[in-house]
Short mmCIF file of C-alpha atoms in Angstrom, two decimals:
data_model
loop_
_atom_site.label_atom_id
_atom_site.label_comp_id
_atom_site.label_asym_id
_atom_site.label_seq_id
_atom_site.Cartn_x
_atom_site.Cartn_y
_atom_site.Cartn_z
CA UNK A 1 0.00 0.00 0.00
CA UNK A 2 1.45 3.15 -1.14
CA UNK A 3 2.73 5.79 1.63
CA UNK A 4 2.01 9.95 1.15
CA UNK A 5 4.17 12.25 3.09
CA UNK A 6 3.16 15.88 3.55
CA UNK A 7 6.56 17.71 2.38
CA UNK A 8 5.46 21.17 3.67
CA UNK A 9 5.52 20.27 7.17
CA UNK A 10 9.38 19.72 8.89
CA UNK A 11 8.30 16.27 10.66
CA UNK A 12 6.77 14.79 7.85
CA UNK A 13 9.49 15.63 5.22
CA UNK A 14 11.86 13.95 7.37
CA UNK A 15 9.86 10.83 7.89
CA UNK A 16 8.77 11.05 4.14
CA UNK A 17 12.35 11.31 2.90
CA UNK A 18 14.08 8.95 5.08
CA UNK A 19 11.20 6.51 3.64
CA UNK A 20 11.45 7.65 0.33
CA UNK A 21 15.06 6.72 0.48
CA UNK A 22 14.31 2.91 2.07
CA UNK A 23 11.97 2.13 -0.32
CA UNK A 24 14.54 3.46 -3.52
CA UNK A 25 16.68 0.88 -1.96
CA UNK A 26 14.55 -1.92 -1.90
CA UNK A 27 14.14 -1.49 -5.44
CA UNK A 28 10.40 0.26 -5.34
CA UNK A 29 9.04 3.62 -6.65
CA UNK A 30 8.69 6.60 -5.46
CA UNK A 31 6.99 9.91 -6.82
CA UNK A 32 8.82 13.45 -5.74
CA UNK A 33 8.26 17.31 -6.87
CA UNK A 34 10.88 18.48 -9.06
CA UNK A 35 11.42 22.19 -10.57
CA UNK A 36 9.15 21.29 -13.72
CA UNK A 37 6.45 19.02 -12.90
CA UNK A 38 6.17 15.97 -10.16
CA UNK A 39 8.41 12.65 -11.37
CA UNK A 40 8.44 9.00 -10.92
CA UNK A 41 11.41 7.64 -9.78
CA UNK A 42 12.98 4.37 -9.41
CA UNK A 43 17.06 2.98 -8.67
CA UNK A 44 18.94 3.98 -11.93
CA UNK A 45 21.04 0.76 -10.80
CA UNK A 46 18.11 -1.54 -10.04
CA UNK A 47 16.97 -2.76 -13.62
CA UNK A 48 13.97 -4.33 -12.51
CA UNK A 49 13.23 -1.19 -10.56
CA UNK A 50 13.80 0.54 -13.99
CA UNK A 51 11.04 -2.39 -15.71
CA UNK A 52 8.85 -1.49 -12.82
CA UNK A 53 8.86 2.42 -14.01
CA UNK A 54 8.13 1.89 -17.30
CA UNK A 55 4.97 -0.83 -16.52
CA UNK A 56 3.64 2.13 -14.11
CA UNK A 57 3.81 4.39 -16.72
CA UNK A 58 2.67 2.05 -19.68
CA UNK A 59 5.53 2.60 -21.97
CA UNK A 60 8.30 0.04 -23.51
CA UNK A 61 12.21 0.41 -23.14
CA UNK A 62 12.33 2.14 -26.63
CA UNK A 63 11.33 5.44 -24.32
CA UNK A 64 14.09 5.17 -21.39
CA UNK A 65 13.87 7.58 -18.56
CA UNK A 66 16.18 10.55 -17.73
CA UNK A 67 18.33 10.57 -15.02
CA UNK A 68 18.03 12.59 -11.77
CA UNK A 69 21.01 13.78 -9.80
CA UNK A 70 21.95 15.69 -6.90
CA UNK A 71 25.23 16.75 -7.63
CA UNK A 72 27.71 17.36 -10.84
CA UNK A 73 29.96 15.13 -9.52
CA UNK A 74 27.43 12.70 -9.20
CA UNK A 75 26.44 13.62 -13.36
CA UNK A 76 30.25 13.20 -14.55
CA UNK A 77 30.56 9.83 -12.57
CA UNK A 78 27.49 9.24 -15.84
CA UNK A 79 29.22 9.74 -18.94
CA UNK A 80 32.08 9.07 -21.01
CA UNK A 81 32.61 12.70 -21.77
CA UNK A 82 30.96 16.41 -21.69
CA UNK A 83 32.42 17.56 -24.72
CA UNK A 84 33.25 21.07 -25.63
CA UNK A 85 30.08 22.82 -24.12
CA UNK A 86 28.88 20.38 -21.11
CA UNK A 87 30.92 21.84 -18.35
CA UNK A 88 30.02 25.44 -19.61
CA UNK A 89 26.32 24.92 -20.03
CA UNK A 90 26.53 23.16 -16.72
CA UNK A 91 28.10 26.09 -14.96
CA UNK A 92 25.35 28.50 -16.79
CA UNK A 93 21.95 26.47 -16.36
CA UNK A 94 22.04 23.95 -12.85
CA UNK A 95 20.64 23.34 -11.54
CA UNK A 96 17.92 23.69 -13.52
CA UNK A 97 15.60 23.06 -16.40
CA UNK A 98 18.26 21.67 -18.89
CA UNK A 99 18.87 18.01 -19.61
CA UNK A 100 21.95 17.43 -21.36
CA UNK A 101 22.17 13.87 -23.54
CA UNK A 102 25.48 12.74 -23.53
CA UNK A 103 27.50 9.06 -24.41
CA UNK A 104 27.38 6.88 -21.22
CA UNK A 105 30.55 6.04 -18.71
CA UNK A 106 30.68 2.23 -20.80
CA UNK A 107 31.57 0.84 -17.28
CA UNK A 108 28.00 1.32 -15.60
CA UNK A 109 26.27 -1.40 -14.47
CA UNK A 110 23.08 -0.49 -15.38
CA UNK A 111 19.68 -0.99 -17.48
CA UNK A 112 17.78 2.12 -18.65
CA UNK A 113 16.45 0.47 -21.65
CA UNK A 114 17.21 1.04 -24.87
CA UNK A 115 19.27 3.94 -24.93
CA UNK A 116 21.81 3.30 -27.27
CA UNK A 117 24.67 4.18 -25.51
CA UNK A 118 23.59 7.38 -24.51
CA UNK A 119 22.08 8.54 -21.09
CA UNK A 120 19.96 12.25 -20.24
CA UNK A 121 20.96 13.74 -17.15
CA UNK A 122 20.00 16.87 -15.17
CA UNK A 123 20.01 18.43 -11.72
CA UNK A 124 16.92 19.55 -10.71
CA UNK A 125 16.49 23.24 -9.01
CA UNK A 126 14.46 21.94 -6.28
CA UNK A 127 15.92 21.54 -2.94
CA UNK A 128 13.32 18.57 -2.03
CA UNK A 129 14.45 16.50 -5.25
CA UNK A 130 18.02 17.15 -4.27
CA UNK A 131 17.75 16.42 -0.27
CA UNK A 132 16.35 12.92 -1.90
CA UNK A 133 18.98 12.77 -4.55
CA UNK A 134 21.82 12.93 -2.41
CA UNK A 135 20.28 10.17 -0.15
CA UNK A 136 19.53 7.66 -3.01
CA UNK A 137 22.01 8.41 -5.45
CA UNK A 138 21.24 9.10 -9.19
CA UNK A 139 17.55 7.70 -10.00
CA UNK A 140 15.96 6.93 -13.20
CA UNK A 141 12.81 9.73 -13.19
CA UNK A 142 10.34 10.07 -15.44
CA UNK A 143 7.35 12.27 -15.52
CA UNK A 144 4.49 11.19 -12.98
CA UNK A 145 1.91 10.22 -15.34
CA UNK A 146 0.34 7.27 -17.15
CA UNK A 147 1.81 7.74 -20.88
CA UNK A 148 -0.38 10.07 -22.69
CA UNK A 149 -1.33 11.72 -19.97
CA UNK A 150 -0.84 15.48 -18.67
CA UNK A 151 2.11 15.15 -16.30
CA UNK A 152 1.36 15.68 -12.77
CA UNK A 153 2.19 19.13 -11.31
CA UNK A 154 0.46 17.45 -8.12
CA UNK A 155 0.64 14.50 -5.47
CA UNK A 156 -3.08 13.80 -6.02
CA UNK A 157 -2.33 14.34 -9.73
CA UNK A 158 0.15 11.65 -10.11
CA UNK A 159 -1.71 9.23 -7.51
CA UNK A 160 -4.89 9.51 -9.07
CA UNK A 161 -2.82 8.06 -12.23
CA UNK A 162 -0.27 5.87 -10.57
CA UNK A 163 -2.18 4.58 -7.43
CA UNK A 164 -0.35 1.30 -5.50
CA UNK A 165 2.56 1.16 -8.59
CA UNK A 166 4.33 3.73 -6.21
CA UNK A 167 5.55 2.68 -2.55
CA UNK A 168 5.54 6.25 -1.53
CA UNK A 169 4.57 9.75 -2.67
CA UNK A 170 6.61 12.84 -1.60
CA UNK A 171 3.93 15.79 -1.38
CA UNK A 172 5.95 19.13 -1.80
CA UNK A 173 2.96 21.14 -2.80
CA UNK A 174 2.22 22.31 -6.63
CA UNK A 175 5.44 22.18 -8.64
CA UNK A 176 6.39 24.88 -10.89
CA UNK A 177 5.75 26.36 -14.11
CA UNK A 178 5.30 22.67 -15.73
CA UNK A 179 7.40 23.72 -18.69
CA UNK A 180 9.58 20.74 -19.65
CA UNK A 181 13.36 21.14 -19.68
CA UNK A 182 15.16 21.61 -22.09
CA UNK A 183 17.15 19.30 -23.82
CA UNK A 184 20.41 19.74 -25.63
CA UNK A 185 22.26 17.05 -27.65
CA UNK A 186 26.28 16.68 -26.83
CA UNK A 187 26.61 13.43 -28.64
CA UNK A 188 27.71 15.08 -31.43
CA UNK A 189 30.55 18.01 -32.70
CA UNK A 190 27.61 20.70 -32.59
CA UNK A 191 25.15 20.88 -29.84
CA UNK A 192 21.82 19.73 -31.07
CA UNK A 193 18.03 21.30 -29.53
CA UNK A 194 15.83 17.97 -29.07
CA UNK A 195 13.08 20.18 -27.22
CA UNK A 196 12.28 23.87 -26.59
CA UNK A 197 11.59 24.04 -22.52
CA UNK A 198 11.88 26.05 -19.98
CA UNK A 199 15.12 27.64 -21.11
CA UNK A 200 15.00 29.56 -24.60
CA UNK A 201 17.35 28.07 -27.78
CA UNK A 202 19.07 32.32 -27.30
CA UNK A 203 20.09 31.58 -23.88
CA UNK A 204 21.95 28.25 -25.23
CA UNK A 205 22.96 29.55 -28.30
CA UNK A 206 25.17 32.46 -25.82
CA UNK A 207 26.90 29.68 -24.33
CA UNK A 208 27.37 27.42 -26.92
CA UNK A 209 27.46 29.76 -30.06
CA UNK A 210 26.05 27.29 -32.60
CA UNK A 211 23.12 25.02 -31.80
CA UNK A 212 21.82 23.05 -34.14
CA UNK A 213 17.86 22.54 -34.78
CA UNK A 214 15.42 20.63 -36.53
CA UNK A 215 16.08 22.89 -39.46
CA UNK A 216 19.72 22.34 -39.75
CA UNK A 217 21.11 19.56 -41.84
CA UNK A 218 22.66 17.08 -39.35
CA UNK A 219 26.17 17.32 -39.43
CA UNK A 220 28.05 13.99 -41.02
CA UNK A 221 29.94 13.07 -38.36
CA UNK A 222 27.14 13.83 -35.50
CA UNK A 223 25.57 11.33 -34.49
CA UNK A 224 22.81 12.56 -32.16
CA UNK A 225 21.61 10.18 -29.57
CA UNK A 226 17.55 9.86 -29.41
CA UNK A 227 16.05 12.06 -27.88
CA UNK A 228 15.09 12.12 -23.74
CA UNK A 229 11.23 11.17 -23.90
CA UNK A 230 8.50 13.07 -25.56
CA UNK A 231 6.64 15.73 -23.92
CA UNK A 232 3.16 14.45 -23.23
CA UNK A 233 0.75 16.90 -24.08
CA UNK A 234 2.89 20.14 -22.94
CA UNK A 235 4.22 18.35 -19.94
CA UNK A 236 7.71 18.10 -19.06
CA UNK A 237 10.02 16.25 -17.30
CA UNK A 238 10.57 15.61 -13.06
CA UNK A 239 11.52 14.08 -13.90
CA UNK A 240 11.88 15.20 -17.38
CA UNK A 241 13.28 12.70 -19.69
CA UNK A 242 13.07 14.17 -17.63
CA UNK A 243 14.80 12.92 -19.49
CA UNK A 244 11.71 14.39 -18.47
CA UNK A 245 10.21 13.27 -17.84
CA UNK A 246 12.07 15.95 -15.94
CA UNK A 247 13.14 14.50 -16.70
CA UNK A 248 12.15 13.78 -17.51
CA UNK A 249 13.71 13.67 -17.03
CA UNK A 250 18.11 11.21 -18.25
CA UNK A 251 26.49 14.94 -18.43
CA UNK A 252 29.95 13.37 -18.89
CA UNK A 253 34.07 13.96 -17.47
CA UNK A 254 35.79 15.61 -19.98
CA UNK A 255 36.27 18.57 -17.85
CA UNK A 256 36.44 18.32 -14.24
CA UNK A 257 32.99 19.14 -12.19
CA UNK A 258 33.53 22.41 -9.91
CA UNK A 259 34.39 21.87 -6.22
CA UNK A 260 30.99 21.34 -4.27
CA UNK A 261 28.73 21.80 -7.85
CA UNK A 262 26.78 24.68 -8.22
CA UNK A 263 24.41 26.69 -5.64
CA UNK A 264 20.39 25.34 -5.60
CA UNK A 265 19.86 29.22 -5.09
CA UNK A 266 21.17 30.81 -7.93
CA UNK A 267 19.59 34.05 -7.10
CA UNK A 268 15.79 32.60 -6.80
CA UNK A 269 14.80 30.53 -3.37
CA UNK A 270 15.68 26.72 -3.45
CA UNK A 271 11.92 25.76 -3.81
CA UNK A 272 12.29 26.41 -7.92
CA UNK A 273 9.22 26.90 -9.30
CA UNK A 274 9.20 23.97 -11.47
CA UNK A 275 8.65 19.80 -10.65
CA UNK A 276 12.30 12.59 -12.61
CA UNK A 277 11.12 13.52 -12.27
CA UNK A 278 13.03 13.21 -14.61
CA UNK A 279 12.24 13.94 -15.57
CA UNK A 280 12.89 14.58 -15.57
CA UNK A 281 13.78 14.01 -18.84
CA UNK A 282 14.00 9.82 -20.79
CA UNK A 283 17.58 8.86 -21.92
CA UNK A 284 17.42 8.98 -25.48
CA UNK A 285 14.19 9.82 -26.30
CA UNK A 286 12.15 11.66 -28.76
CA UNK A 287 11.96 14.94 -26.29
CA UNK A 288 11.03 14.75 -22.66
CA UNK A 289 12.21 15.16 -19.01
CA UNK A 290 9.93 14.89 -15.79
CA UNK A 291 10.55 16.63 -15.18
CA UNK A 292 16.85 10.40 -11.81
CA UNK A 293 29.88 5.32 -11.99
CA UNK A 294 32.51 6.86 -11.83
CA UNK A 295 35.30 9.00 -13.93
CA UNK A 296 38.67 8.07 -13.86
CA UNK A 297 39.36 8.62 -10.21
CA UNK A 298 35.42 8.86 -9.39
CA UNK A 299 33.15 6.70 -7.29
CA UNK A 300 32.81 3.18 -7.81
CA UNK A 301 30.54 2.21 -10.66
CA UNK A 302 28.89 -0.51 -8.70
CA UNK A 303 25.97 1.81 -7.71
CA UNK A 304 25.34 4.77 -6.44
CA UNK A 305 27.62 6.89 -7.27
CA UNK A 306 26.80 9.77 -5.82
CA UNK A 307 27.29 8.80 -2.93
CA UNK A 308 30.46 7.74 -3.51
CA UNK A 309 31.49 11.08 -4.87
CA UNK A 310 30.72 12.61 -1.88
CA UNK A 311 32.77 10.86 0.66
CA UNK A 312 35.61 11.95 -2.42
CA UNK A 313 34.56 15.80 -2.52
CA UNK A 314 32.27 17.19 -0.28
CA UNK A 315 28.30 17.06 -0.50
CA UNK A 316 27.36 18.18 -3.79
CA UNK A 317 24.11 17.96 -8.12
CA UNK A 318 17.02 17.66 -15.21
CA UNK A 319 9.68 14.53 -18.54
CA UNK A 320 10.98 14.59 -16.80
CA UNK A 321 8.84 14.62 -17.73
CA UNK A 322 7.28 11.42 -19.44
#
């Protein structure tokens, strides 16, 4: 029978964490507010966790989640590399409403479904999500909704859908502004757009300088990865694909993460107005975030590697939706 914790009050989120974080371990599913919309979220290392997501939801492994984190360490434990414009897009937009798609650290022990090869990370601006993140470690997160669906920008929202499928539901209140994240390709030699969210293509293109678009001819020698999930009617990741599923809901090591990551505050209170989940937004997936290794001397790539970053470097790191 599924658990609901009232987030808003200080005794509750502490009971509704610490169980959030017990049942992530035993391999079950839990929902949680994120800065877009409200994600599912399961043990990125767990793949019948990861199975269990994707039945809740209704969808197949062709649409694999994003992946949640609560640190950048935690994110360049992920991949094999962040390319030219990670670290810098990194340093502009988390946390936040950006999922980056990058190639996946080949030494991961993990299942997200058919990603091919590729995995869609962001760090959530919410400091719920993140509290959790840090606890759990990097967790698959897609958008809390049945496929199809509006995702959830509340608790009763995403039970009404999801019901028993999820051991416990964090309640933080209504999530943000339920734009999806947006998600950049760095697969390739030219950053790629796979969705318009929450962050404009002009505010990429003055980091990056060139982005690429639907418009563009692909480059020959890019090879973009699939896009994090699909938006489902609007929504965006928690879990964005989240990727996003918030996805959404699913970053890499070229470049070494900043001591301690970035600050949850970035001039606007840790609460972000915005919800896996996400998630985010999906690894690899045609467009969504819901809004959940190691690097050469990272964590250990058993699991969690967050956690294992932080005993390395302090504590510290975008359905969605779908």
């Amino acid at each position: 029978m599924s658990r609901r914790y009232d987030c808003t009050e200080p005794m509750e989120r502490t009971r509704g964490i610490a169980e959030a974080v017990s049942a992530v371990r035993r391999g079950e599913l839990v929902v949680l507010p994120t800065d877009t919309v409200y994600g599912i979220g399961a043990d990125a290392f767990v793949p019948p966790a990861v199975t269990a997501l994707l039945d809740a939801k209704g969808r197949g492994r062709e649409m694999p989640p994003p992946v949640l984190v609560g640190s950048v360490r935690a994110a360049t434990a992920l991949v094999e590399d962040l390319g030219t414009y990670g670290q810098d897009l990194i340093d502009e937009f988390w946390p936040g409403a950006l999922t980056l798609v990058c190639r996946a650290n080949p030494n991961l022990m993990w299942d997200l479904g058919e990603t091919k090869g590729t995995v869609a990370i962001r760090m959530p601006m919410h400091e719920l999500a993140v509290e959790l993140l840090k606890e759990t470690g990097p967790l698959a997160v897609s958008s809390a909704n049945l496929s199809g669906q509006p995702a959830a920008r509340t608790a009763d929202e995403a039970e009404k859908m999801l019901g028993d499928a999820v051991a416990v539901y964090l309640d933080g209140g209504t999530s943000g502004h339920a734009d999806p994240s947006t998600i950049i390709d760095l697969t390739g030699p030219v950053p790629r757009l796979l969705r318009v969210g929450a962050i404009p293509a002009d505010k990429i293109r003055s980091v990056v300088g060139v982005l690429l678009t639907d418009e563009d001819e692909p480059d020959e020698q890019a090879e973009p990865a699939e896009p994090a999930e699909p938006a489902e009617q609007g929504a965006g990741d928690p879990a964005e694909q989240g990727v996003g599923s918030e996805a959404g809901e699913p970053a890499d090591v070229s470049s070494a993460p900043k001591e301690g990551g970035p600050s949850l505050s970035k001039g606007e209170p840790a609460q972000a107005p915005d919800a896996a989940a996400e998630a985010p937004a999906t690894l690899a997936e045609r467009a969504g975030d819901a809004d959940g290794a190691s690097s050469g001397t990272g964590p250990s790539l058993s699991k969690a590697p967050e956690q294992a970053g932080n005993e390395q470097a302090g504590n510290e790191n975008d359905p969605e939706k779908q």
